[in-house]
Amino acid sequence: MRPTENPASTSSASKQAWSLSTINKQIDAGRPVVVGVDYKAGGNGGDNGTDHWITITGRGKQNGKPVYHANDPDTGKQITLGVDGNQLKGGPKGYKTTGELRTFSGGNPKPPNKPAQTADRGDTKSSRSKSTNAGGADDAKRTERSGSAKGNNDLSGFSSNKYDDIINEMSKKYNVPARLIKAVIQAESSFNPNATSSANAKGLMQLTNGTAKDMGVKDRSDPRQNIEGGTRYLAQMLEQFKGDERLALAAYNAGPGSVDKYKGVPPFKETQAYVKKIMDWYNGPGPAAA
């Protein structure tokens, strides 16, 4: 995509002075931002060394630090960039921003979703079933979103693509990155809809009976119901922990009470390994490429 093109049905583009604050305001208003990056050796590109353009589509946190999610139009894949001073850096090609910035006006931006409060009543993995209000009509309104989820939505690099259509649908419905959902499924069941744990968690996303009931899942062995229930729960954890994927995953594994108790990822070997594995898959090529 060239910087003069018109993403997301916007009407006009303008060149702005480089500022992370400007990027934040645009992203929070629902508008993408196109930035120039330098990744070729020698930096012999255009203005300020720009030899490529990417679109910033969202922002969040990883390891407690701010990150920005972007789309590379050459590959169509989502990438994650970290903050280094006044620059953004990262991605598979070692992108670094050059200070070239384009913003857009017009279109129909949506206001950012406000985090909802989610009840916290558990400290162990089995406590997933206690972390939400049963009969959750209000929960459904809080966690259900429409539109493309911010974050990494690339579904390549996993051991199965069988459920990609359902994953994409639930990603958009609950505003959870599709790649995060798929990584959880890989870790929990390796895409086996009949998987059962020693704690009687069942299905693709290993829902306990209590969590399934709270999430409105009647048949845990049904892939569609299971993925929707697991995604809805993961969305609640992301809301509760303000978009921090690591803390949401820790809560999915060990319960939100444990995350609150330890003010971060709990010091349990299983949970530490679980979070690291999924985040490595989320930010990297995935387990199938290992």
mmCIF file of C-alpha atoms in Angstrom:
data_model
loop_
_atom_site.group_PDB
_atom_site.id
_atom_site.type_symbol
_atom_site.label_atom_id
_atom_site.label_comp_id
_atom_site.label_asym_id
_atom_site.label_seq_id
_atom_site.Cartn_x
_atom_site.Cartn_y
_atom_site.Cartn_z
ATOM 1 C CA MET A 1 0.000 0.000 0.000
ATOM 2 C CA ARG A 2 1.344 3.401 -0.922
ATOM 3 C CA PRO A 3 0.897 6.252 1.592
ATOM 4 C CA THR A 4 -1.455 8.097 -0.739
ATOM 5 C CA GLU A 5 -3.883 5.201 -0.929
ATOM 6 C CA ASN A 6 -7.073 5.221 1.034
ATOM 7 C CA PRO A 7 -7.320 2.421 3.655
ATOM 8 C CA ALA A 8 -10.443 1.564 5.622
ATOM 9 C CA SER A 9 -12.733 3.636 3.367
ATOM 10 C CA THR A 10 -11.194 6.930 4.469
ATOM 11 C CA SER A 11 -11.480 9.997 2.284
ATOM 12 C CA SER A 12 -8.144 11.817 2.429
ATOM 13 C CA ALA A 13 -4.564 11.409 3.599
ATOM 14 C CA SER A 14 -2.236 13.952 5.143
ATOM 15 C CA LYS A 15 1.428 14.028 6.076
ATOM 16 C CA GLN A 16 2.020 14.597 9.792
ATOM 17 C CA ALA A 17 5.035 15.249 11.968
ATOM 18 C CA TRP A 18 6.243 12.018 13.565
ATOM 19 C CA SER A 19 4.668 11.464 16.956
ATOM 20 C CA LEU A 20 3.640 8.355 18.852
ATOM 21 C CA SER A 21 0.930 10.498 20.426
ATOM 22 C CA THR A 22 -0.523 11.188 16.982
ATOM 23 C CA ILE A 23 -0.467 7.471 16.168
ATOM 24 C CA ASN A 24 -2.174 6.650 19.469
ATOM 25 C CA LYS A 25 -4.962 9.173 18.901
ATOM 26 C CA GLN A 26 -5.642 7.887 15.396
ATOM 27 C CA ILE A 27 -5.626 4.232 16.416
ATOM 28 C CA ASP A 28 -7.858 4.896 19.435
ATOM 29 C CA ALA A 29 -10.293 6.680 17.112
ATOM 30 C CA GLY A 30 -10.458 3.584 14.905
ATOM 31 C CA ARG A 31 -8.347 4.959 12.031
ATOM 32 C CA PRO A 32 -5.248 3.205 10.649
ATOM 33 C CA VAL A 33 -1.937 5.002 10.297
ATOM 34 C CA VAL A 34 0.572 4.387 7.506
ATOM 35 C CA VAL A 35 4.255 4.697 8.456
ATOM 36 C CA GLY A 36 7.493 4.482 6.530
ATOM 37 C CA VAL A 37 10.034 1.865 7.585
ATOM 38 C CA ASP A 38 13.621 1.085 6.757
ATOM 39 C CA TYR A 39 14.637 -2.569 6.596
ATOM 40 C CA LYS A 40 17.048 -2.885 3.689
ATOM 41 C CA ALA A 41 20.766 -2.828 4.343
ATOM 42 C CA GLY A 42 22.289 0.573 3.695
ATOM 43 C CA GLY A 43 19.100 2.577 4.181
ATOM 44 C CA ASN A 44 19.133 3.806 0.576
ATOM 45 C CA GLY A 45 15.393 4.323 0.343
ATOM 46 C CA GLY A 46 13.339 7.479 -0.074
ATOM 47 C CA ASP A 47 12.710 10.196 2.507
ATOM 48 C CA ASN A 48 14.591 9.512 5.739
ATOM 49 C CA GLY A 49 15.646 6.112 4.376
ATOM 50 C CA THR A 50 12.081 4.897 3.841
ATOM 51 C CA ASP A 51 12.087 1.831 1.614
ATOM 52 C CA HIS A 52 8.721 0.344 2.588
ATOM 53 C CA TRP A 53 5.341 1.309 4.074
ATOM 54 C CA ILE A 54 3.242 -0.567 6.630
ATOM 55 C CA THR A 55 -0.138 0.141 8.213
ATOM 56 C CA ILE A 56 -0.441 0.455 12.004
ATOM 57 C CA THR A 57 -3.802 -1.085 12.928
ATOM 58 C CA GLY A 58 -3.799 -1.328 16.714
ATOM 59 C CA ARG A 59 -1.837 -1.156 19.935
ATOM 60 C CA GLY A 60 -1.591 -3.084 23.186
ATOM 61 C CA LYS A 61 0.907 -4.432 25.708
ATOM 62 C CA GLN A 62 3.277 -7.380 25.920
ATOM 63 C CA ASN A 63 5.383 -8.081 28.994
ATOM 64 C CA GLY A 64 3.934 -4.882 30.420
ATOM 65 C CA LYS A 65 5.403 -2.798 27.582
ATOM 66 C CA PRO A 66 3.503 -1.007 24.802
ATOM 67 C CA VAL A 67 3.466 -2.638 21.376
ATOM 68 C CA TYR A 68 1.902 -1.723 18.046
ATOM 69 C CA HIS A 69 0.237 -4.147 15.648
ATOM 70 C CA ALA A 70 0.692 -3.544 11.943
ATOM 71 C CA ASN A 71 -0.062 -5.043 8.557
ATOM 72 C CA ASP A 72 2.604 -5.515 5.892
ATOM 73 C CA PRO A 73 0.836 -5.048 2.525
ATOM 74 C CA ASP A 74 3.530 -7.048 0.735
ATOM 75 C CA THR A 75 2.702 -10.226 2.663
ATOM 76 C CA GLY A 76 -0.735 -9.450 4.110
ATOM 77 C CA LYS A 77 0.558 -10.646 7.478
ATOM 78 C CA GLN A 78 0.241 -8.994 10.864
ATOM 79 C CA ILE A 79 3.446 -7.961 12.649
ATOM 80 C CA THR A 80 4.224 -6.595 16.102
ATOM 81 C CA LEU A 81 6.505 -3.613 16.729
ATOM 82 C CA GLY A 82 8.018 -2.501 20.017
ATOM 83 C CA VAL A 83 8.853 1.025 21.155
ATOM 84 C CA ASP A 84 12.521 2.020 21.073
ATOM 85 C CA GLY A 85 12.856 5.659 22.090
ATOM 86 C CA ASN A 86 10.777 7.550 19.572
ATOM 87 C CA GLN A 87 10.906 4.735 17.015
ATOM 88 C CA LEU A 88 8.960 1.554 16.434
ATOM 89 C CA LYS A 89 11.023 -1.531 15.692
ATOM 90 C CA GLY A 90 10.442 -5.224 15.102
ATOM 91 C CA GLY A 91 8.810 -7.675 12.757
ATOM 92 C CA PRO A 92 10.395 -10.530 10.800
ATOM 93 C CA LYS A 93 12.435 -8.152 8.617
ATOM 94 C CA GLY A 94 13.722 -5.957 11.425
ATOM 95 C CA TYR A 95 11.631 -2.936 10.497
ATOM 96 C CA LYS A 96 12.456 0.423 12.044
ATOM 97 C CA THR A 97 10.294 3.486 11.477
ATOM 98 C CA THR A 98 11.826 6.436 9.655
ATOM 99 C CA GLY A 99 9.614 9.261 10.870
ATOM 100 C CA GLU A 100 7.398 9.254 7.767
ATOM 101 C CA LEU A 101 3.775 9.320 8.879
ATOM 102 C CA ARG A 102 0.431 9.524 7.060
ATOM 103 C CA THR A 103 -2.932 9.896 8.785
ATOM 104 C CA PHE A 104 -6.407 9.741 7.312
ATOM 105 C CA SER A 105 -9.665 11.611 7.746
ATOM 106 C CA GLY A 106 -13.245 10.780 6.888
ATOM 107 C CA GLY A 107 -14.656 7.267 6.919
ATOM 108 C CA ASN A 108 -16.619 5.979 9.868
ATOM 109 C CA PRO A 109 -14.229 5.382 12.774
ATOM 110 C CA LYS A 110 -15.547 3.643 15.864
ATOM 111 C CA PRO A 111 -14.740 4.801 19.386
ATOM 112 C CA PRO A 112 -12.462 2.481 21.370
ATOM 113 C CA ASN A 113 -14.112 -0.200 23.474
ATOM 114 C CA LYS A 114 -14.047 0.530 27.169
ATOM 115 C CA PRO A 115 -12.833 -2.363 29.353
ATOM 116 C CA ALA A 116 -15.601 -4.026 31.311
ATOM 117 C CA GLN A 117 -15.299 -5.213 34.874
ATOM 118 C CA THR A 118 -15.240 -8.994 35.220
ATOM 119 C CA ALA A 119 -15.780 -10.802 38.496
ATOM 120 C CA ASP A 120 -12.716 -12.485 40.003
ATOM 121 C CA ARG A 121 -13.450 -15.484 42.152
ATOM 122 C CA GLY A 122 -10.742 -18.047 41.592
ATOM 123 C CA ASP A 123 -7.091 -18.942 42.052
ATOM 124 C CA THR A 124 -6.694 -22.235 40.141
ATOM 125 C CA LYS A 125 -7.333 -23.558 36.665
ATOM 126 C CA SER A 126 -10.605 -25.049 37.832
ATOM 127 C CA SER A 127 -11.674 -21.572 38.918
ATOM 128 C CA ARG A 128 -12.357 -20.550 35.317
ATOM 129 C CA SER A 129 -15.935 -21.602 35.905
ATOM 130 C CA LYS A 130 -16.212 -19.134 38.811
ATOM 131 C CA SER A 131 -14.711 -16.072 37.193
ATOM 132 C CA THR A 132 -17.856 -14.871 35.412
ATOM 133 C CA ASN A 133 -21.468 -14.334 36.308
ATOM 134 C CA ALA A 134 -23.645 -17.337 35.477
ATOM 135 C CA GLY A 135 -26.538 -16.702 33.152
ATOM 136 C CA GLY A 136 -24.319 -14.026 31.526
ATOM 137 C CA ALA A 137 -26.660 -11.907 29.383
ATOM 138 C CA ASP A 138 -24.777 -8.813 30.545
ATOM 139 C CA ASP A 139 -21.451 -10.616 30.025
ATOM 140 C CA ALA A 140 -22.399 -11.347 26.433
ATOM 141 C CA LYS A 141 -23.055 -7.663 25.791
ATOM 142 C CA ARG A 142 -19.725 -6.693 27.344
ATOM 143 C CA THR A 143 -17.554 -9.227 25.545
ATOM 144 C CA GLU A 144 -19.224 -9.392 22.130
ATOM 145 C CA ARG A 145 -17.797 -6.972 19.589
ATOM 146 C CA SER A 146 -18.204 -6.740 15.824
ATOM 147 C CA GLY A 147 -15.552 -5.935 13.233
ATOM 148 C CA SER A 148 -11.967 -7.014 12.710
ATOM 149 C CA ALA A 149 -10.004 -7.793 15.855
ATOM 150 C CA LYS A 150 -6.890 -5.740 16.533
ATOM 151 C CA GLY A 151 -3.687 -7.716 16.772
ATOM 152 C CA ASN A 152 -2.171 -10.650 14.928
ATOM 153 C CA ASN A 153 -4.788 -12.437 12.812
ATOM 154 C CA ASP A 154 -2.426 -14.579 10.725
ATOM 155 C CA LEU A 155 -3.481 -18.251 11.060
ATOM 156 C CA SER A 156 -0.505 -19.863 9.332
ATOM 157 C CA GLY A 157 2.130 -22.052 10.978
ATOM 158 C CA PHE A 158 -0.077 -24.356 13.074
ATOM 159 C CA SER A 159 -0.681 -28.096 12.836
ATOM 160 C CA SER A 160 -4.238 -27.783 11.491
ATOM 161 C CA ASN A 161 -6.330 -25.309 9.505
ATOM 162 C CA LYS A 162 -9.580 -27.227 9.951
ATOM 163 C CA TYR A 163 -11.254 -24.697 12.242
ATOM 164 C CA ASP A 164 -9.932 -21.459 10.731
ATOM 165 C CA ASP A 165 -13.361 -20.275 9.551
ATOM 166 C CA ILE A 166 -14.820 -20.625 13.059
ATOM 167 C CA ILE A 167 -11.750 -19.005 14.625
ATOM 168 C CA ASN A 168 -11.994 -16.010 12.287
ATOM 169 C CA GLU A 169 -15.703 -15.649 13.003
ATOM 170 C CA MET A 170 -15.252 -15.717 16.782
ATOM 171 C CA SER A 171 -12.230 -13.422 16.541
ATOM 172 C CA LYS A 172 -14.380 -10.748 14.925
ATOM 173 C CA LYS A 173 -17.352 -11.390 17.197
ATOM 174 C CA TYR A 174 -15.418 -11.060 20.466
ATOM 175 C CA ASN A 175 -12.535 -8.827 19.295
ATOM 176 C CA VAL A 176 -9.809 -11.342 20.155
ATOM 177 C CA PRO A 177 -6.838 -11.762 17.773
ATOM 178 C CA ALA A 178 -7.426 -14.869 15.662
ATOM 179 C CA ARG A 179 -3.838 -16.055 16.037
ATOM 180 C CA LEU A 180 -4.139 -15.900 19.822
ATOM 181 C CA ILE A 181 -7.270 -18.096 19.741
ATOM 182 C CA LYS A 182 -5.579 -20.592 17.443
ATOM 183 C CA ALA A 183 -2.441 -20.707 19.602
ATOM 184 C CA VAL A 184 -4.576 -21.482 22.672
ATOM 185 C CA ILE A 185 -6.321 -24.305 20.790
ATOM 186 C CA GLN A 186 -2.952 -25.729 19.718
ATOM 187 C CA ALA A 187 -1.672 -25.631 23.297
ATOM 188 C CA GLU A 188 -4.840 -26.939 24.924
ATOM 189 C CA SER A 189 -5.863 -29.785 22.613
ATOM 190 C CA SER A 190 -3.737 -29.851 19.433
ATOM 191 C CA PHE A 191 -7.039 -29.397 17.561
ATOM 192 C CA ASN A 192 -8.625 -32.545 19.017
ATOM 193 C CA PRO A 193 -12.325 -31.779 19.705
ATOM 194 C CA ASN A 194 -12.582 -34.892 21.893
ATOM 195 C CA ALA A 195 -9.622 -34.092 24.156
ATOM 196 C CA THR A 196 -10.296 -34.482 27.892
ATOM 197 C CA SER A 197 -7.979 -33.480 30.739
ATOM 198 C CA SER A 198 -7.527 -35.028 34.163
ATOM 199 C CA ALA A 199 -9.563 -32.080 35.516
ATOM 200 C CA ASN A 200 -12.410 -32.997 33.119
ATOM 201 C CA ALA A 201 -11.802 -30.005 30.876
ATOM 202 C CA LYS A 202 -13.010 -30.915 27.399
ATOM 203 C CA GLY A 203 -12.809 -29.962 23.766
ATOM 204 C CA LEU A 204 -10.632 -27.796 21.576
ATOM 205 C CA MET A 205 -10.166 -25.029 24.160
ATOM 206 C CA GLN A 206 -10.428 -27.355 27.185
ATOM 207 C CA LEU A 207 -13.457 -25.868 28.908
ATOM 208 C CA THR A 208 -14.402 -27.053 32.380
ATOM 209 C CA ASN A 209 -18.059 -27.836 32.936
ATOM 210 C CA GLY A 210 -18.514 -24.668 35.003
ATOM 211 C CA THR A 211 -16.842 -22.391 32.446
ATOM 212 C CA ALA A 212 -18.861 -23.976 29.647
ATOM 213 C CA LYS A 213 -22.073 -23.312 31.568
ATOM 214 C CA ASP A 214 -21.108 -19.693 32.267
ATOM 215 C CA MET A 215 -20.206 -19.143 28.604
ATOM 216 C CA GLY A 216 -23.455 -20.666 27.340
ATOM 217 C CA VAL A 217 -21.829 -23.824 25.932
ATOM 218 C CA LYS A 218 -24.161 -26.820 26.006
ATOM 219 C CA ASP A 219 -21.964 -29.334 24.183
ATOM 220 C CA ARG A 220 -18.237 -29.002 24.882
ATOM 221 C CA SER A 221 -17.406 -31.559 22.170
ATOM 222 C CA ASP A 222 -19.019 -29.387 19.502
ATOM 223 C CA PRO A 223 -16.132 -27.429 17.911
ATOM 224 C CA ARG A 224 -18.161 -24.312 17.188
ATOM 225 C CA GLN A 225 -19.647 -24.070 20.680
ATOM 226 C CA ASN A 226 -16.305 -24.836 22.314
ATOM 227 C CA ILE A 227 -14.352 -22.246 20.320
ATOM 228 C CA GLU A 228 -17.019 -19.628 20.962
ATOM 229 C CA GLY A 229 -17.046 -20.350 24.694
ATOM 230 C CA GLY A 230 -13.258 -20.333 24.945
ATOM 231 C CA THR A 231 -12.961 -17.147 22.893
ATOM 232 C CA ARG A 232 -15.615 -15.405 24.941
ATOM 233 C CA TYR A 233 -13.792 -16.330 28.151
ATOM 234 C CA LEU A 234 -10.461 -15.200 26.697
ATOM 235 C CA ALA A 235 -12.103 -11.891 25.715
ATOM 236 C CA GLN A 236 -13.215 -11.405 29.315
ATOM 237 C CA MET A 237 -9.685 -12.039 30.554
ATOM 238 C CA LEU A 238 -8.295 -9.541 28.039
ATOM 239 C CA GLU A 239 -10.822 -6.965 29.252
ATOM 240 C CA GLN A 240 -10.070 -7.656 32.894
ATOM 241 C CA PHE A 241 -6.308 -7.310 32.370
ATOM 242 C CA LYS A 242 -6.541 -4.298 30.048
ATOM 243 C CA GLY A 243 -5.455 -5.994 26.857
ATOM 244 C CA ASP A 244 -2.303 -7.639 28.249
ATOM 245 C CA GLU A 245 -2.129 -10.932 26.330
ATOM 246 C CA ARG A 246 0.333 -12.527 28.769
ATOM 247 C CA LEU A 247 -1.857 -11.871 31.793
ATOM 248 C CA ALA A 248 -4.983 -12.996 29.939
ATOM 249 C CA LEU A 249 -3.276 -16.276 29.033
ATOM 250 C CA ALA A 250 -2.055 -16.732 32.597
ATOM 251 C CA ALA A 251 -5.623 -16.221 33.811
ATOM 252 C CA TYR A 252 -6.906 -18.710 31.227
ATOM 253 C CA ASN A 253 -4.469 -21.293 32.571
ATOM 254 C CA ALA A 254 -4.315 -20.589 36.305
ATOM 255 C CA GLY A 255 -7.363 -18.425 37.015
ATOM 256 C CA PRO A 256 -7.632 -14.635 37.285
ATOM 257 C CA GLY A 257 -7.362 -14.782 41.057
ATOM 258 C CA SER A 258 -3.827 -16.121 40.775
ATOM 259 C CA VAL A 259 -2.846 -13.324 38.407
ATOM 260 C CA ASP A 260 -4.205 -10.734 40.827
ATOM 261 C CA LYS A 261 -2.576 -12.431 43.800
ATOM 262 C CA TYR A 262 0.899 -12.390 42.246
ATOM 263 C CA LYS A 263 0.351 -9.116 40.361
ATOM 264 C CA GLY A 264 1.495 -10.766 37.144
ATOM 265 C CA VAL A 265 2.040 -14.211 35.663
ATOM 266 C CA PRO A 266 1.976 -16.639 38.649
ATOM 267 C CA PRO A 267 5.257 -18.399 39.521
ATOM 268 C CA PHE A 268 3.881 -21.817 38.525
ATOM 269 C CA LYS A 269 6.103 -23.744 36.105
ATOM 270 C CA GLU A 270 3.102 -24.933 34.089
ATOM 271 C CA THR A 271 1.662 -21.435 33.745
ATOM 272 C CA GLN A 272 5.013 -19.805 32.998
ATOM 273 C CA ALA A 273 5.710 -22.375 30.259
ATOM 274 C CA TYR A 274 2.147 -22.089 28.929
ATOM 275 C CA VAL A 275 2.302 -18.317 28.551
ATOM 276 C CA LYS A 276 5.775 -18.355 26.981
ATOM 277 C CA LYS A 277 4.859 -21.070 24.492
ATOM 278 C CA ILE A 278 1.699 -19.367 23.286
ATOM 279 C CA MET A 279 3.277 -15.914 23.074
ATOM 280 C CA ASP A 280 6.196 -17.373 21.098
ATOM 281 C CA TRP A 281 3.718 -18.906 18.654
ATOM 282 C CA TYR A 282 1.670 -15.700 18.545
ATOM 283 C CA ASN A 283 4.667 -13.507 17.709
ATOM 284 C CA GLY A 284 6.655 -16.082 15.722
ATOM 285 C CA PRO A 285 6.133 -18.495 12.833
ATOM 286 C CA GLY A 286 4.167 -21.023 14.906
ATOM 287 C CA PRO A 287 4.761 -24.621 16.056
ATOM 288 C CA ALA A 288 4.454 -26.169 12.589
ATOM 289 C CA ALA A 289 7.467 -24.167 11.428
ATOM 290 C CA ALA A 290 9.656 -25.226 14.353
#
